[in-house]
CSV table of C-alpha atoms and ligand atoms in Angstrom, one decimal:
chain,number,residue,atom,x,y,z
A,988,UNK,CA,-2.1,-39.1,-27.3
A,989,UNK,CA,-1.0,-38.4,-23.7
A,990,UNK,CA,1.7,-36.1,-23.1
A,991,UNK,CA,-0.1,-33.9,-25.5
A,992,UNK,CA,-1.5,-30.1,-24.9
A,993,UNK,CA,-5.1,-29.5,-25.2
A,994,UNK,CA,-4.3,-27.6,-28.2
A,995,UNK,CA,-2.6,-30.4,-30.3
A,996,UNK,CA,-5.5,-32.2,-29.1
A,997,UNK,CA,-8.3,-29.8,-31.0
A,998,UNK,CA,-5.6,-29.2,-33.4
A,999,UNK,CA,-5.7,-33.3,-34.0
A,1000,UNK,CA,-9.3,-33.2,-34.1
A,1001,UNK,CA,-10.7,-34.1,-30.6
A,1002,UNK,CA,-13.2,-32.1,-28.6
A,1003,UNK,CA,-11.4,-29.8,-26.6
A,1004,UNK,CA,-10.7,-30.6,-23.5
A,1005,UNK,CA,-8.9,-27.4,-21.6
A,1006,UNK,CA,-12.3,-26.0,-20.2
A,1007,UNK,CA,-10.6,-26.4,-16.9
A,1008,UNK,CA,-7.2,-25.4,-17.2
A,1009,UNK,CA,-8.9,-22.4,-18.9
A,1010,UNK,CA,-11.3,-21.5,-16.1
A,1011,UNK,CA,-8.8,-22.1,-13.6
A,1012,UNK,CA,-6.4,-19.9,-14.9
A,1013,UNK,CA,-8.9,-17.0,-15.4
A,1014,UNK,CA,-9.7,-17.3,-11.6
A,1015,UNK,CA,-6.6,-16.2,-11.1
A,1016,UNK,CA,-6.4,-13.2,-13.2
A,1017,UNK,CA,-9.3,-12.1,-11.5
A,1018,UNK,CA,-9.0,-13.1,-8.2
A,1019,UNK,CA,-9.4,-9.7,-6.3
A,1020,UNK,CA,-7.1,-8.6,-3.5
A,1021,UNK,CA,-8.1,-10.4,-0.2
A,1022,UNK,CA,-10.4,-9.2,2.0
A,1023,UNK,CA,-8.2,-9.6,4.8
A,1024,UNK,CA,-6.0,-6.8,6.2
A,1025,UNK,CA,-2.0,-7.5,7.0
A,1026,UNK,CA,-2.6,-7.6,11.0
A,1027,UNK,CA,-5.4,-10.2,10.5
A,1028,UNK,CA,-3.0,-12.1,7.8
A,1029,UNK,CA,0.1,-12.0,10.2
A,1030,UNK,CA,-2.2,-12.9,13.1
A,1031,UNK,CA,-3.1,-16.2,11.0
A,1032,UNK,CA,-0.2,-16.9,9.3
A,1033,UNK,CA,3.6,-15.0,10.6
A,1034,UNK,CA,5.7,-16.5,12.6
A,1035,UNK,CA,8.8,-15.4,13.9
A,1036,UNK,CA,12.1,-17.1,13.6
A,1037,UNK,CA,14.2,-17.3,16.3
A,1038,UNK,CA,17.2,-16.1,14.3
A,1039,UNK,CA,16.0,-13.0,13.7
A,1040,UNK,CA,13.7,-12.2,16.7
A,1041,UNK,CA,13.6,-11.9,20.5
A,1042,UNK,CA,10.4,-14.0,20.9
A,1043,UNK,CA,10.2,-16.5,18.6
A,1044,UNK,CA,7.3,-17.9,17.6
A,1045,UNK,CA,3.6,-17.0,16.3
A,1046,UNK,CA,3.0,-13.0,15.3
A,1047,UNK,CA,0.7,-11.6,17.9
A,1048,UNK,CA,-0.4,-7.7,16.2
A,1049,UNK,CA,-1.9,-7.4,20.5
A,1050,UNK,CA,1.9,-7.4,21.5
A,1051,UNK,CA,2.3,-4.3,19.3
A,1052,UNK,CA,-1.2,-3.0,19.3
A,1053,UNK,CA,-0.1,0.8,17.8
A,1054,UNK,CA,1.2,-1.0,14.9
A,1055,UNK,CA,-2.4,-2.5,14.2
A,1056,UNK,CA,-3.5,0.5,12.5
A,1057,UNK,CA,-0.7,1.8,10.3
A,1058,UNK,CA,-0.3,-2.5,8.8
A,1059,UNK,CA,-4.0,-2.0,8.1
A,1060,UNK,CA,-2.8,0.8,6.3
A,1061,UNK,CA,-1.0,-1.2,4.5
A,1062,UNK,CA,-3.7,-3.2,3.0
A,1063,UNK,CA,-4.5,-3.1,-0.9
A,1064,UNK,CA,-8.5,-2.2,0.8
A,1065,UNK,CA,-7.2,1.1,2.3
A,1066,UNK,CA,-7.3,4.2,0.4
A,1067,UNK,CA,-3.8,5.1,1.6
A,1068,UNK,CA,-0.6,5.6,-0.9
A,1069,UNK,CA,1.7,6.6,1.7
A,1070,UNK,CA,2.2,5.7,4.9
A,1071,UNK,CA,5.3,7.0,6.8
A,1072,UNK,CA,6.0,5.8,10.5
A,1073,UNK,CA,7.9,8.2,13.1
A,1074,UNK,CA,9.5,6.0,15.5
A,1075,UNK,CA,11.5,5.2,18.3
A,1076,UNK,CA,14.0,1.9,18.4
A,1077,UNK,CA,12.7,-1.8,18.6
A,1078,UNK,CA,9.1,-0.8,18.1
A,1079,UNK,CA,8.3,-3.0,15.4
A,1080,UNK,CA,8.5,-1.4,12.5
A,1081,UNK,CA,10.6,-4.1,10.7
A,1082,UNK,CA,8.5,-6.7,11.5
A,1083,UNK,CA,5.5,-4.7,10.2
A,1084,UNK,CA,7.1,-4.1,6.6
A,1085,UNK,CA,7.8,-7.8,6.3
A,1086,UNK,CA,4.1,-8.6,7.4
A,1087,UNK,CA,3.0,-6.5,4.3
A,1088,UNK,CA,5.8,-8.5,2.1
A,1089,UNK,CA,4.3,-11.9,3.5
A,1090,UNK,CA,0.8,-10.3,2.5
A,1091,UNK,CA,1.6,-9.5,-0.7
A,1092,UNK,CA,3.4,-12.4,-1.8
A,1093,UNK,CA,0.2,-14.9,-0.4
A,1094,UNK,CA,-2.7,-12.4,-1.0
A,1095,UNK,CA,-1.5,-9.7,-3.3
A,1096,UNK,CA,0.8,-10.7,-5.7
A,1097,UNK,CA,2.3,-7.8,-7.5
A,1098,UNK,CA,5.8,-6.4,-7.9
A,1099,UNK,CA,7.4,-5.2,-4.6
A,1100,UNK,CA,10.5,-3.1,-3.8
A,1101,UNK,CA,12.2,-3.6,-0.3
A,1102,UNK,CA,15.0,-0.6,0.3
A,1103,UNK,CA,17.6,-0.5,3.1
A,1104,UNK,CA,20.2,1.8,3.8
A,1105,UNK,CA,22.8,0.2,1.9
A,1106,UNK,CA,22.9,-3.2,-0.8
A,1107,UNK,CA,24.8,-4.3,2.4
A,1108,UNK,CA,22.1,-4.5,4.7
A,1109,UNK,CA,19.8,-5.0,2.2
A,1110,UNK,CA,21.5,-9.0,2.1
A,1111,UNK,CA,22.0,-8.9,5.5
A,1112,UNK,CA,18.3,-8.7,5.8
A,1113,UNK,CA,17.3,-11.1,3.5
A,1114,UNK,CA,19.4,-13.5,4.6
A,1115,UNK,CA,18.6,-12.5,8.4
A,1116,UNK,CA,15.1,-11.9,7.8
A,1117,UNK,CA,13.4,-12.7,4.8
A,1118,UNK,CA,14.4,-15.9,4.0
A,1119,UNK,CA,13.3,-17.2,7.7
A,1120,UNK,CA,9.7,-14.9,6.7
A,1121,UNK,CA,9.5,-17.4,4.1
A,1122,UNK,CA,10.5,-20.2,5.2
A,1123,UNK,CA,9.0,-20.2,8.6
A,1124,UNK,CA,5.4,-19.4,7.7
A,1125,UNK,CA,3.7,-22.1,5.2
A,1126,UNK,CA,1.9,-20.3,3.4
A,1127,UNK,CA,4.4,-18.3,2.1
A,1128,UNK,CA,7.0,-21.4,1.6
A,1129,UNK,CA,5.4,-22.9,-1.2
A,1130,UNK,CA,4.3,-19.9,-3.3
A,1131,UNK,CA,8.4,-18.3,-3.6
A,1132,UNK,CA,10.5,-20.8,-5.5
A,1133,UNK,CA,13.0,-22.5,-3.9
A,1134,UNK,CA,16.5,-20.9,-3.4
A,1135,UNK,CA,19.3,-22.9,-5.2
A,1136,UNK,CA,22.5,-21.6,-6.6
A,1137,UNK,CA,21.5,-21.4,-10.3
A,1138,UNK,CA,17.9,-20.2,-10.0
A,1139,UNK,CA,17.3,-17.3,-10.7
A,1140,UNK,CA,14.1,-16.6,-9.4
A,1141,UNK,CA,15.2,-16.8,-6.1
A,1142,UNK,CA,18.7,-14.9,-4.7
A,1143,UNK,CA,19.6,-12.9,-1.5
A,1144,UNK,CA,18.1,-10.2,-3.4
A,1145,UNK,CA,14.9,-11.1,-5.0
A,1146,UNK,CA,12.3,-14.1,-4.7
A,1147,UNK,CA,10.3,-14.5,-7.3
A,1148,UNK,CA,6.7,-15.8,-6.3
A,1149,UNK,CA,3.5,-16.6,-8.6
A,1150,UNK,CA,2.1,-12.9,-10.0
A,1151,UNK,CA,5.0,-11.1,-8.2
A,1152,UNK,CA,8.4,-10.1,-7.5
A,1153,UNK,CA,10.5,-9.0,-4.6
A,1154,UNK,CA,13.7,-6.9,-5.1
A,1155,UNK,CA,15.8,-6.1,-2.5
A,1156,UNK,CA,18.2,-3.5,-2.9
A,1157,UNK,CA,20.2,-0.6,-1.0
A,1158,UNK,CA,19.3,3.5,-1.3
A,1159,UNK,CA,22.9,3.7,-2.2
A,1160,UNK,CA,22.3,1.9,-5.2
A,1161,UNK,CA,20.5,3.9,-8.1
A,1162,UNK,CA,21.0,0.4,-10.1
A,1163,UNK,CA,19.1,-1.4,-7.9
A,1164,UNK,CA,16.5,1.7,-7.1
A,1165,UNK,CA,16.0,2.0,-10.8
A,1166,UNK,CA,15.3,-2.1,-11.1
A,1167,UNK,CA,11.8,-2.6,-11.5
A,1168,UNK,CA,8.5,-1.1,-11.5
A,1169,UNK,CA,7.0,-1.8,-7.9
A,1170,UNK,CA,3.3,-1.0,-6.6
A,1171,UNK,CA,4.2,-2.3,-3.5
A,1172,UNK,CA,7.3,-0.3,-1.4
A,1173,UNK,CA,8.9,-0.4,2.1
A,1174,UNK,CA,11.8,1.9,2.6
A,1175,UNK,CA,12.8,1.0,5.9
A,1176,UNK,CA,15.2,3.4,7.8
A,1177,UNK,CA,15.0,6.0,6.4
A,1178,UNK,CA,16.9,8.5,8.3
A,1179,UNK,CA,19.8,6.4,7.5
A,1180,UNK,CA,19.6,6.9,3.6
A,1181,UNK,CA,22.5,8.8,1.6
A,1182,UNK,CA,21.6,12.1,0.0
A,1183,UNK,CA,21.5,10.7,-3.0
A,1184,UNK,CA,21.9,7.1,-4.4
A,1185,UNK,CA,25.2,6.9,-6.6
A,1186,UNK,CA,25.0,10.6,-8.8
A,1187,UNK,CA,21.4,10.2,-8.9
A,1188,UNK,CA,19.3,11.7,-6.4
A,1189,UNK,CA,17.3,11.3,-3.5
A,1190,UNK,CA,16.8,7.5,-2.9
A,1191,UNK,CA,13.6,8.0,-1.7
A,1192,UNK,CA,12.5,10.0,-4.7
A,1193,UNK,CA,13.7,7.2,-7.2
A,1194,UNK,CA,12.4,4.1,-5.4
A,1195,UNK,CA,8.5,6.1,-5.5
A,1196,UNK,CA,9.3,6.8,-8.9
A,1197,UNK,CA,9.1,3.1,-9.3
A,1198,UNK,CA,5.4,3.1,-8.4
A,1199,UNK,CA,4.4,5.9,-11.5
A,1200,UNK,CA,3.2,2.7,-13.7
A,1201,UNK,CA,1.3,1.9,-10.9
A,1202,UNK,CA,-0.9,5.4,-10.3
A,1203,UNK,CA,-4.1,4.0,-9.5
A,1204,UNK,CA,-2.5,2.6,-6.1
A,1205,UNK,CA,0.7,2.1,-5.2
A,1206,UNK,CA,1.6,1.5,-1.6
A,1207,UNK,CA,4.5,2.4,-0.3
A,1208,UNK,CA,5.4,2.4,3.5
A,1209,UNK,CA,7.8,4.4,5.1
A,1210,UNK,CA,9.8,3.6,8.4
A,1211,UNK,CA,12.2,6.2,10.0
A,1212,UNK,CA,13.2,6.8,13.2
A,1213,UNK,CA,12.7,10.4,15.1
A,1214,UNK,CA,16.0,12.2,15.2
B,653,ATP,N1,4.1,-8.2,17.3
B,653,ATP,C1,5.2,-8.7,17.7
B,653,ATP,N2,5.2,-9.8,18.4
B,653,ATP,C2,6.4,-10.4,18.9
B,653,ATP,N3,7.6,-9.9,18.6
B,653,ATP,C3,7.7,-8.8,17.9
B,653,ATP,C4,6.5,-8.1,17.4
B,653,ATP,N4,6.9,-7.0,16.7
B,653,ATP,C5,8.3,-7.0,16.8
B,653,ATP,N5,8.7,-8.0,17.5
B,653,ATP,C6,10.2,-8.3,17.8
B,653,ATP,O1,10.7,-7.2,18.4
B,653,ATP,C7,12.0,-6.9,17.9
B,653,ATP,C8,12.1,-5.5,17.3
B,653,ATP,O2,11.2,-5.5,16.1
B,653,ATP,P1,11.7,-4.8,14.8
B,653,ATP,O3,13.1,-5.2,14.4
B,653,ATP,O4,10.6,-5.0,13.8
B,653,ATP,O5,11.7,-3.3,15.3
B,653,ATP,P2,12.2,-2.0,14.6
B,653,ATP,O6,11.4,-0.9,15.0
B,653,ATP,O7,12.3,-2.2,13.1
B,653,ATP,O8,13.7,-1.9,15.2
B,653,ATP,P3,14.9,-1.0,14.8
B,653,ATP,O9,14.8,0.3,15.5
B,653,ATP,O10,16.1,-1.8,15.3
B,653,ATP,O11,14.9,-0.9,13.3
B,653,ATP,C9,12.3,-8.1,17.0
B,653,ATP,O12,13.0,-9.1,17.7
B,653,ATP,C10,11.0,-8.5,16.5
B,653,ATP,O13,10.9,-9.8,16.0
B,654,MG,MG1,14.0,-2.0,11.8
């Protein structure tokens, strides 16, 4: 009878036999978030690629210690809902968002929106930066499916992961602002956003809006820099 399911098996009379398959896959649905906060998880686990960063190589949070605080922020075990980050060029800030994406898709899993200025950047970033996140850091590699031309659980602008999903879009699209609900956000750059995405409104407004389904706590991080 091999090749059967456990049901067909109970259904053909044998003693069931999907006590496992059954406890392992409760386990998950109840796995709580992780204990560990996103400085400690890109301390353990990030690593920087050198085609998309000056010093390649492991994360270190101590080389950008004011960033420590406001990733920690970002953890599903802080009581924050938004966190929005003032700042100068090159401190960071990037980096920091993508740590919380790398979190989320090993520790977190939930829906995630990642906003740029424009659908433009928004693949130039994936391609530039979130695909080396991925690929560069185990445990991230084998829980996003692998990117080939007809899947489509993975393209420039979403990877699909176990529990989860990362959409990628651009504040000047209302489309992609309006794609998904999200409980996880990073609107990164801000200050570069249009007025309003397409006819619709404030970009910033619509991708939160994402979050509503998602009252208890949503997340969202903002970066812009001081004008
Ligand atoms: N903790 C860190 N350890 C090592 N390198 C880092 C760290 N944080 C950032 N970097 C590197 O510093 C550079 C700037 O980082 P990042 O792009 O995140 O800054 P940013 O504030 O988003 O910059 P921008 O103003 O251009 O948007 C990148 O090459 C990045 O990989
Ligand atoms: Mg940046």
């Amino acid at each position: 009878m091999s090749g059967l399911t456990s049901r067909d098996r109970v259904q053909a009379g044998e003693a069931f036999t999907g006590d496992q398959d059954l406890l392992r896959a409760w386990a998950e649905g109840v796995t709580p978030d992780a204990d560990l906060t996103v400085s400690e998880w890109a301390d353990k686990y990030r690593m920087l690629a050198s085609r998309a960063s000056a010093e390649p190589g492991r994360y270190r949070t101590r080389r950008t210690p004011y960033m420590r605080d406001i990733m920690d922020a970002l953890s599903p075990n802080h009581s924050a809902q938004r966190i929005v980050f003032m700042k100068a060029a090159q401190v960071g800030a990037t980096e920091a968002g993508n740590n919380m994406i790398g979190f989320v898709i090993a520790h977190a899993p939930r829906p995630m929106l990642a906003v740029q200025p424009t659908v433009k950047l928004a693949k130039r970033n994936s391609r530039q930066r979130i695909d080396p996140l991925i690929e560069e850091s185990a445990a991230l590699r084998n829980k996003v499916r692998p990117s080939r031309s007809r899947d489509v659980g993975n393209t420039m602008l979403s990877k699909e992961f176990a529990g989860g999903i990362l959409i990628m879009t651009g504040a000047n699209s209302a489309v992609g602002l309006r794609s998904t609900p999200a409980r996880y956000i990073f609107l990164d750059e801000v200050d570069a956003y249009p007025a309003s995405a397409d006819e619709e409104g404030d970009p910033v407004s619509l991708a939160e809006a994402r979050s509503l389904t998602f009252a208890h706590r949503p997340r969202c991080f903002w970066s812009q820099r001081q004008q």
